[in-house]
Structure formats: C-alpha cells, structure tokens
Coordinates of C-alpha atoms in Angstrom, one line a residue:
M1155 CA 120.2 87.1 88.1
R1156 CA 122.1 90.4 88.0
R1157 CA 125.1 92.0 89.4
M1158 CA 124.1 95.0 91.6
P1159 CA 126.3 98.1 91.9
P1160 CA 127.6 98.8 95.4
Y1161 CA 124.9 100.3 97.6
H1162 CA 126.4 103.2 99.4
R1163 CA 125.8 103.2 103.2
S1164 CA 124.9 106.9 103.2
L1165 CA 121.8 106.0 101.2
Q1166 CA 120.5 103.4 103.7
R1167 CA 117.8 104.4 106.1
S1168 CA 117.7 103.1 109.6
Q1169 CA 116.1 99.7 110.0
M1170 CA 113.9 101.1 112.7
T1171 CA 112.7 104.3 111.0
L1172 CA 109.1 105.2 111.9
T1173 CA 107.0 106.3 109.0
V1174 CA 103.5 107.7 109.6
L1175 CA 100.9 108.3 106.9
F1176 CA 98.2 110.7 108.0
D1177 CA 94.9 111.2 106.3
L1178 CA 93.9 114.8 106.2
D1179 CA 90.2 115.4 106.0
D1180 CA 88.4 114.5 109.3
T1181 CA 91.7 113.2 110.7
L1182 CA 94.2 116.1 111.0
L1183 CA 91.4 118.6 110.1
H1184 CA 87.8 118.5 111.0
T1185 CA 86.7 119.2 107.4
N1186 CA 83.0 118.5 107.9
M1187 CA 82.7 117.0 104.5
P1188 CA 78.8 117.0 104.4
E1189 CA 79.0 120.8 104.5
F1190 CA 82.4 121.4 102.9
I1191 CA 81.8 119.6 99.6
P1192 CA 78.4 121.3 98.8
A1193 CA 79.9 124.6 99.7
Y1194 CA 83.0 123.9 97.5
F1195 CA 80.9 122.8 94.5
G1196 CA 78.6 125.8 95.0
S1197 CA 81.5 128.2 95.0
L1198 CA 83.1 126.6 91.9
G1199 CA 79.7 126.7 90.2
Q1200 CA 79.5 130.4 90.7
T1201 CA 83.1 130.9 89.5
F1202 CA 82.3 129.0 86.2
S1203 CA 78.8 130.4 85.8
N1204 CA 79.8 131.8 82.4
L1205 CA 80.3 128.2 81.2
A1206 CA 77.2 126.4 82.5
S1207 CA 74.8 126.3 85.4
P1208 CA 76.1 125.5 88.9
K1209 CA 74.3 122.1 88.7
Q1210 CA 76.0 121.3 85.4
I1211 CA 79.4 122.4 86.8
A1212 CA 78.9 120.1 89.8
Q1213 CA 77.9 117.2 87.6
Q1214 CA 80.9 117.7 85.4
I1215 CA 83.3 117.8 88.4
Q1216 CA 81.8 114.6 89.6
F1217 CA 82.2 113.0 86.2
A1218 CA 85.9 114.1 86.0
V1219 CA 86.5 112.8 89.6
A1220 CA 85.0 109.4 88.7
Q1221 CA 87.5 109.1 85.8
M1222 CA 90.3 109.9 88.2
E1223 CA 89.1 107.3 90.6
A1224 CA 89.0 104.7 87.8
N1225 CA 92.5 105.3 86.5
Q1226 CA 94.8 102.3 86.3
D1227 CA 97.4 103.9 84.0
P1228 CA 100.7 104.8 85.7
S1229 CA 101.7 107.1 82.8
I1230 CA 98.9 109.5 83.2
G1231 CA 98.6 111.9 86.2
L1232 CA 95.3 112.8 87.9
H1233 CA 95.6 116.4 86.8
E1234 CA 95.7 115.4 83.2
I1235 CA 92.7 113.1 83.6
F1236 CA 90.6 115.8 85.3
S1237 CA 91.4 118.3 82.6
Q1238 CA 90.6 115.9 79.8
N1239 CA 87.2 115.1 81.3
F1240 CA 86.1 118.4 82.8
Y1241 CA 86.9 121.1 80.3
P1242 CA 86.0 119.7 76.8
P1243 CA 82.3 119.0 77.6
L1244 CA 82.1 122.7 78.7
S1245 CA 83.6 123.8 75.3
T1246 CA 86.6 125.3 77.0
T1247 CA 90.2 124.4 77.9
E1248 CA 92.2 124.5 81.1
G1249 CA 94.5 127.2 79.7
E1250 CA 91.5 129.4 79.1
N1251 CA 90.6 129.1 82.8
T1252 CA 94.0 129.3 84.5
E1253 CA 93.6 132.9 85.6
T1254 CA 90.0 132.2 86.8
L1255 CA 91.1 129.2 88.9
T1256 CA 94.1 131.1 90.3
K1257 CA 91.8 133.8 91.5
F1258 CA 89.3 131.3 92.9
Y1259 CA 91.8 129.5 95.0
R1260 CA 93.4 132.8 96.1
D1261 CA 90.2 134.7 96.9
E1262 CA 87.2 132.4 97.3
Y1263 CA 88.5 129.0 98.5
P1264 CA 89.9 130.5 101.8
N1265 CA 86.3 131.3 102.8
L1266 CA 85.6 127.6 103.1
Q1267 CA 87.9 127.5 106.2
A1268 CA 84.8 128.7 108.2
V1269 CA 83.2 125.3 107.5
T1270 CA 86.1 123.5 109.0
G1271 CA 87.6 123.3 112.5
Q1272 CA 91.0 122.3 114.1
V1273 CA 91.4 119.0 115.8
P1274 CA 92.8 119.1 119.4
G1275 CA 96.2 117.6 119.7
V1276 CA 97.3 117.8 116.1
L1277 CA 100.3 120.0 116.6
D1278 CA 101.4 118.1 119.7
L1279 CA 101.3 114.8 117.7
I1280 CA 103.2 116.1 114.7
D1281 CA 105.8 117.7 117.0
W1282 CA 106.2 114.4 118.9
C1283 CA 106.6 112.4 115.7
R1284 CA 109.2 114.9 114.4
S1285 CA 111.1 114.6 117.7
Q1286 CA 111.2 110.8 117.3
G1287 CA 112.8 111.2 113.9
A1288 CA 109.7 109.9 112.1
Q1289 CA 109.2 110.7 108.5
M1290 CA 105.6 111.8 107.8
A1291 CA 103.4 112.1 104.8
I1292 CA 99.9 113.3 104.3
A1293 CA 98.1 110.6 102.4
T1294 CA 94.9 112.4 101.6
N1295 CA 92.7 111.4 98.7
P1296 CA 94.3 113.3 95.8
L1297 CA 91.1 114.7 94.3
F1298 CA 92.0 118.4 94.9
P1299 CA 94.7 120.6 93.3
E1300 CA 97.9 121.3 95.3
T1301 CA 96.9 124.7 96.5
A1302 CA 93.6 123.5 97.9
T1303 CA 95.2 120.7 99.9
R1304 CA 98.1 123.0 101.0
Q1305 CA 95.5 125.5 102.4
R1306 CA 93.6 122.7 104.3
I1307 CA 96.9 121.6 105.9
N1308 CA 97.5 125.1 107.0
W1309 CA 93.9 125.3 108.4
A1310 CA 94.7 122.2 110.5
G1311 CA 97.4 124.3 112.2
V1312 CA 100.4 122.4 110.8
H1313 CA 103.0 123.2 108.2
P1314 CA 103.1 121.4 104.8
E1315 CA 106.9 121.5 105.1
D1316 CA 106.8 119.1 108.1
F1317 CA 105.8 116.3 105.7
E1318 CA 107.8 114.4 103.0
F1319 CA 104.9 115.1 100.7
F1320 CA 101.1 115.5 100.6
S1321 CA 99.2 113.9 97.8
S1322 CA 97.1 116.1 95.4
F1323 CA 95.9 115.6 91.9
D1324 CA 99.0 117.6 90.7
N1325 CA 101.5 115.0 91.9
F1326 CA 99.7 111.6 92.0
H1327 CA 98.3 109.1 89.5
F1328 CA 96.0 107.0 91.6
T1329 CA 93.3 107.6 94.2
K1330 CA 91.9 106.0 97.4
P1331 CA 90.9 103.3 98.2
N1332 CA 93.0 101.8 95.3
L1333 CA 95.8 99.7 96.7
T1334 CA 98.0 101.2 94.1
Y1335 CA 97.5 104.6 95.6
Y1336 CA 99.2 103.4 98.8
A1337 CA 102.0 101.7 96.9
E1338 CA 102.5 105.1 95.2
C1339 CA 102.7 106.8 98.6
L1340 CA 105.2 104.3 99.9
G1341 CA 107.2 104.4 96.7
R1342 CA 107.6 108.1 97.0
L1343 CA 109.0 107.5 100.4
G1344 CA 111.5 105.1 99.0
W1345 CA 109.7 102.0 100.4
P1346 CA 110.8 102.8 103.9
E1347 CA 112.1 100.0 106.1
G1348 CA 111.1 99.8 109.7
H1349 CA 107.6 100.7 111.1
V1350 CA 105.0 102.0 108.7
I1351 CA 101.7 103.3 110.2
M1352 CA 98.5 104.6 108.7
V1353 CA 96.3 107.0 110.7
G1354 CA 92.8 107.8 109.3
D1355 CA 89.1 108.1 109.8
S1356 CA 87.8 105.9 107.0
L1357 CA 87.7 102.2 107.3
T1358 CA 87.4 101.6 103.5
H1359 CA 89.6 104.5 102.3
D1360 CA 92.4 104.6 104.9
L1361 CA 92.6 101.4 106.9
L1362 CA 91.7 98.4 104.9
P1363 CA 94.1 99.1 102.0
M1364 CA 97.1 99.5 104.3
E1365 CA 96.0 96.5 106.4
T1366 CA 95.8 94.5 103.1
M1367 CA 99.5 95.3 102.7
G1368 CA 100.2 94.2 106.2
F1369 CA 100.7 97.5 108.0
P1370 CA 99.2 98.5 111.4
T1371 CA 96.5 101.2 111.4
F1372 CA 94.8 103.6 113.8
W1373 CA 91.1 104.4 113.3
I1374 CA 90.2 108.0 114.2
N1375 CA 86.9 108.4 116.0
P1376 CA 85.2 105.3 114.5
P1377 CA 81.4 105.2 114.5
E1378 CA 81.2 101.9 116.5
D1379 CA 82.1 101.5 120.2
N1380 CA 84.2 98.4 119.5
P1381 CA 85.6 98.5 116.0
G1382 CA 88.1 95.6 116.5
R1383 CA 91.3 97.6 115.8
P1384 CA 93.3 100.4 117.5
H1385 CA 91.1 103.5 117.7
G1386 CA 90.4 106.7 119.4
S1387 CA 90.9 110.4 119.1
L1388 CA 94.0 111.9 117.4
S1389 CA 95.5 112.6 120.8
A1390 CA 95.4 108.9 121.6
V1391 CA 97.8 108.1 118.6
K1392 CA 100.7 109.5 120.5
S1393 CA 100.4 106.9 123.3
W1394 CA 99.8 104.1 120.8
L1395 CA 102.8 104.7 118.6
P1396 CA 105.4 103.6 121.2
E1397 CA 103.5 100.4 121.7
I1398 CA 103.8 99.7 118.0
T1399 CA 107.5 100.7 117.7
S1400 CA 108.4 98.5 120.6
R1401 CA 107.7 95.4 118.5
A1402 CA 109.5 94.2 115.4
P1403 CA 108.4 95.8 112.2
V1404 CA 105.8 93.9 110.2
E1405 CA 106.7 92.4 106.8
L1406 CA 105.0 93.6 103.7
V1407 CA 102.4 91.1 102.6
N1408 CA 103.5 89.0 99.7
T1409 CA 100.5 88.4 97.6
P1410 CA 99.8 88.8 93.8
E1411 CA 97.4 91.7 94.7
V1412 CA 100.0 93.6 96.7
N1413 CA 102.8 92.9 94.2
N1414 CA 100.7 94.0 91.3
A1415 CA 100.0 97.3 93.1
I1416 CA 103.7 97.8 93.6
L1417 CA 104.5 97.1 90.0
R1418 CA 101.8 99.4 88.7
S1419 CA 102.8 102.2 91.0
T1420 CA 106.5 102.2 90.2
P1421 CA 106.4 104.1 86.9
A1422 CA 104.1 106.6 88.5
V1423 CA 106.6 107.3 91.3
L1424 CA 109.4 107.7 88.8
D1425 CA 107.2 110.0 86.6
S1426 CA 106.6 112.3 89.5
W1427 CA 110.3 112.4 90.5
I1428 CA 111.4 113.2 87.0
K1429 CA 108.9 116.0 86.7
E1430 CA 109.7 117.5 90.2
N1431 CA 113.5 117.5 89.9
N1432 CA 116.0 119.0 87.5
G1433 CA 118.5 117.2 85.4
T1434 CA 121.4 117.7 87.8
A1435 CA 119.6 115.5 90.4
F1436 CA 119.7 112.6 88.0
T1437 CA 123.4 112.6 87.5
V1438 CA 124.6 113.0 91.1
K1439 CA 126.4 110.1 92.8
S1440 CA 127.0 109.6 96.5
S1441 CA 130.3 107.8 95.7
P1442 CA 132.2 107.1 92.5
A1443 CA 131.2 103.5 92.5
E1444 CA 127.5 104.2 92.9
W1445 CA 125.0 104.5 90.1
N1446 CA 123.3 107.8 89.5
M1447 CA 119.5 107.9 89.1
T1448 CA 119.7 107.9 85.3
E1449 CA 121.8 104.7 85.4
V1450 CA 119.3 103.1 87.8
L1451 CA 116.4 103.9 85.6
W1452 CA 118.0 102.6 82.4
H1453 CA 118.8 99.4 84.3
M1454 CA 115.2 99.1 85.3
A1455 CA 114.0 99.9 81.8
D1456 CA 116.2 97.3 80.1
M1457 CA 115.4 94.7 82.7
E1458 CA 111.7 95.2 82.2
A1459 CA 111.8 95.2 78.4
E1460 CA 114.4 92.5 77.9
V1461 CA 114.2 90.2 80.9
Y1462 CA 110.9 90.4 82.8
L1463 CA 108.4 91.1 79.9
P1464 CA 109.7 88.3 77.7
Q1465 CA 109.6 86.0 80.7
W1466 CA 105.8 86.7 81.3
Q1467 CA 105.1 86.3 77.5
Q1468 CA 106.9 83.0 77.4
L1469 CA 105.0 81.8 80.5
L1470 CA 101.7 82.6 78.8
S1471 CA 102.8 80.8 75.6
D1472 CA 104.0 77.7 77.4
P1473 CA 104.3 77.4 81.2
S1474 CA 106.4 74.3 80.9
I1475 CA 109.2 76.1 79.0
L1476 CA 112.6 76.6 80.8
L1477 CA 113.0 80.3 81.5
S1478 CA 116.4 81.8 81.1
A1479 CA 117.9 85.2 81.8
P1480 CA 120.6 87.0 79.8
D1481 CA 123.9 88.1 81.3
I1482 CA 123.3 91.8 82.2
S1483 CA 126.4 92.4 84.2
Q1484 CA 128.0 94.7 81.7
W1485 CA 124.9 96.5 80.3
A1486 CA 125.5 99.7 82.3
V1487 CA 129.0 100.1 80.8
D1488 CA 128.4 98.7 77.3
R1489 CA 125.2 100.7 76.8
Q1490 CA 126.6 103.8 78.4
Y1491 CA 123.7 104.4 80.8
H1492 CA 125.5 107.3 82.4
C1493 CA 125.2 109.6 79.4
R1494 CA 121.7 108.7 78.2
S1495 CA 118.3 110.5 78.7
I1496 CA 116.4 109.6 81.9
T1497 CA 113.2 110.6 80.1
E1498 CA 113.8 108.1 77.4
A1499 CA 114.6 105.5 80.1
W1500 CA 111.2 106.1 81.8
E1501 CA 109.4 105.9 78.5
K1502 CA 111.0 102.6 77.7
F1503 CA 110.3 101.4 81.2
V1504 CA 106.6 102.4 81.4
T1505 CA 105.9 101.0 77.9
A1506 CA 107.2 97.6 78.8
R1507 CA 105.8 97.6 82.3
K1508 CA 102.2 98.3 81.0
K1509 CA 102.6 95.3 78.8
S1510 CA 103.8 93.2 81.8
L1511 CA 100.7 94.4 83.7
F1512 CA 98.5 93.1 80.9
C1513 CA 100.3 89.8 81.1
F1514 CA 99.6 89.6 84.8
E1515 CA 95.9 90.0 84.1
E1516 CA 96.0 87.1 81.7
I1517 CA 98.1 85.1 84.1
D1518 CA 95.4 85.7 86.8
Q1519 CA 92.6 84.8 84.4
K1520 CA 94.3 81.5 83.6
G1521 CA 95.0 80.7 87.2
L1522 CA 98.8 80.5 86.7
F1523 CA 100.1 82.4 89.7
Q1524 CA 100.7 79.2 91.7
T1525 CA 102.1 77.2 88.7
T1526 CA 105.6 76.0 89.3
I1527 CA 108.0 76.8 86.5
Q1528 CA 111.7 76.0 85.7
H1529 CA 114.2 78.8 85.7
T1530 CA 117.9 78.8 85.0
I1531 CA 118.5 81.1 87.9
F1532 CA 115.9 80.1 90.5
S1533 CA 115.7 76.4 89.5
Y1534 CA 112.0 75.8 90.5
A1535 CA 109.7 78.7 91.5
T1536 CA 106.0 79.6 91.3
V1537 CA 104.9 82.4 89.0
S1538 CA 103.8 84.3 92.1
E1539 CA 107.4 84.0 93.5
L1540 CA 108.8 85.5 90.2
V1541 CA 106.3 88.4 90.4
A1542 CA 107.3 89.0 94.0
F1543 CA 111.0 89.0 93.0
T1544 CA 110.2 91.7 90.3
A1545 CA 108.3 93.8 92.9
R1546 CA 111.2 93.5 95.3
H1547 CA 113.5 94.7 92.5
D1548 CA 111.3 97.7 92.1
R1549 CA 111.4 98.5 95.8
I1550 CA 115.1 98.2 96.0
H1551 CA 115.7 100.6 93.2
L1552 CA 113.1 103.1 94.3
R1553 CA 114.8 103.1 97.7
Q1554 CA 118.1 103.7 96.0
C1555 CA 116.6 106.6 93.9
K1556 CA 115.0 108.2 96.9
G1557 CA 118.4 108.1 98.7
L1558 CA 120.1 109.7 95.7
L1559 CA 117.4 112.5 95.6
D1560 CA 117.8 113.1 99.3
F1561 CA 121.6 113.2 98.9
Y1562 CA 121.3 115.7 96.1
K1563 CA 119.0 118.0 98.2
I1564 CA 121.5 117.9 101.1
Y1565 CA 124.7 118.5 99.1

C-alpha cells in the first residue's frame, strides 16, 4: 500500500525487551486512599476557602474529575479539561490561582505523606527490573497534577527518573479504566516489542484493561484468597517475572475494541511528544536515509486524510464498492515533508483521525466490522482487518518516532 523509508537498526528495540507498567497508589505506595482523598480534599478546600466552602470545592473537584474520566477526545489534555470545569463555576481562572496552587503543593501537600506508608520490597524490585534492562513506567490514574504524583513516587522510596514516564493530568489525555489510557501508555513507550506486564492492585482499573489487550498482569494483595490470576505482595513480583519472560511474548489482541483504542490514542501520544520536546528533536535523523519525526508525522497525516478516512467514508456509503489506494511513494519528496511544520501535520492528522473515529462508531452500529470488502491492494479483506492494518501502521510509526526521540536525547 505504501513504500516505507528504511528503518534504521539503531532505532529497533530488542525483541525480548521487558516492559513493566506499575500502578502507584496502593501498589508501589501504601496511599491509604480512604484516608488520603478526604485529607487531600479537605486541605484543598481550606486553600480555596476564599472562593467557596470546602464542601463546594470538593464537589467541584469531583465534577471536574468526572469530566476528565469521560473524555474521549485525543486533542484535549486532562489538565485543560480540569481547568475548564473547575474554575469557571467558582468565578475564577487557573491563572488567578497559579501562585496559590504552587504554594499548596510546596507547603501543604507534603503533609499528606503522614497518611501514606512505604511498601516493603519496592526498591529491591525496581533495582532488579533495572538490572534486567527492563523499561518501566508508572501507570497511575492521571487525576493529579505532575507535582502531586512526583511527590507520591518519592514517598514510595523510588526515583521518578527510574521510569520512562509517570502519568499525570499534565501529560495525559485519558484516564483509567479506559482502554485508550493503556494504549496511550504503550504508545508513549513506542509500542514496545517483547514482554509487557501490568502490576497493580485494582482488578477493574489495572488488570482487566491490560488483559483485554492480551497482556499478563499481577494482582497486588487481592481481597480474595483465590483470585484466579497471578497475585501476591509486591515482593512476589520479582520471582514471577522470570517465569513470564521465559515464555514467548504474547501477541497484542486483535479486536475492533483494542484497535479503536490504539487509533484514538495515537494523536494524544503525538500531542504530548510535540509539547514536551523542542523543534530540533523533530528534524534529527539517525541516518541520511531515515525520515525525521516531522516527515513521519506528515506521512501519517496525509495517509489519514487522503487514504484511510476516504476509505471508511466509501465503506459506509456502499460496502460493495471496490476500494482503491493512491500511489503515495513520492509524497514525502513531492510535498517536501522535511521542511514543513510538525504542528500543522499533527493538526491535519488529528482532524482527520477524529472523523475516522466517528466512522468507526457508525461502522459498529451498522454491524459492518466483519463485512468482506474488495480492495485493490488486499484483494478481499474484512473491515475489521482493514482497521487492524491501520492500527498496526500507527504502532509502527510511533515506535519509529520514539526511537528518533531516544536517538536525539542520546546524541
């Protein structure tokens, strides 16, 4: 369907890389949520007492959090959603409260550490994972700002720098237990090949979504004696991981639900990368023949707007139509991807992708995912197979972009 640029070997991760996603609260840190959340809300209520009563502040926080949890738009970050829904009803703005919040998280929030406690074996497990060359990320529900999550990681006795990232409402677009949240996590890791593991204490928020994607999980201190899946204390994870890595890595589950989550998360991942890195990172190449990140994103944008989206629209109009694809082999050169704006590429990509996502909803409503269609490239294929191909295309290029960003940071 397209001619791919050479994929430089320096950007390829080992096939047997171990990737571990850790939940934070009541996994790496005994957060004691039944006490922590009321204390947190109470402290915030006192901080904002000039705006409303502590009860009203707590209610407004809960409302804003509910809007974050409901988000399905990959172009809007959680921080923006919270600000839009928390401050206006209180007749104020985020800007007017920046200094107050900075002071709160510097002077008041640290007092909440007294409610929490360290979990035995945390540092030993993290050190062991690092010694095995594992890449690790903290996949905590991103309902807190970056500074609040960073402090809790420190309270756990580990270093935030030991992890590829930790999710917060400052760098994520989706929340748990949304499958798209986990796709966003894995996208930020460059869709790692090899073993991918989730370790957490919540069946619904940590384990089931990752199991839906096909990945093994470990349940920390489950409430039942026999939960029917690997479980135990955090210290037991260390002895369980070699058992998992001795087997062949599992395949990502190929279902419309999983592929839809991947396709929805991709613009979000790219949005974060663009915001977190400077322009030089988007022009670096690991070899003269390799695309840079700007070229990759323009390729993705033009493919989405001019190949994939028209394909879904044609399918909805007439499933019996013969689908064709244009010759894109010279687009990168003819359209001069290398000297164009990466921000404009992302805007084109996310605009077209959101239209594609609406098409998927209609395809699902009409029960067309298993419909066989004719295609000039694939001959005969189901709609579900075409969606899976598109999701795979996303994963390939996110892996490529992550490799380029890593290359830039090293050199």
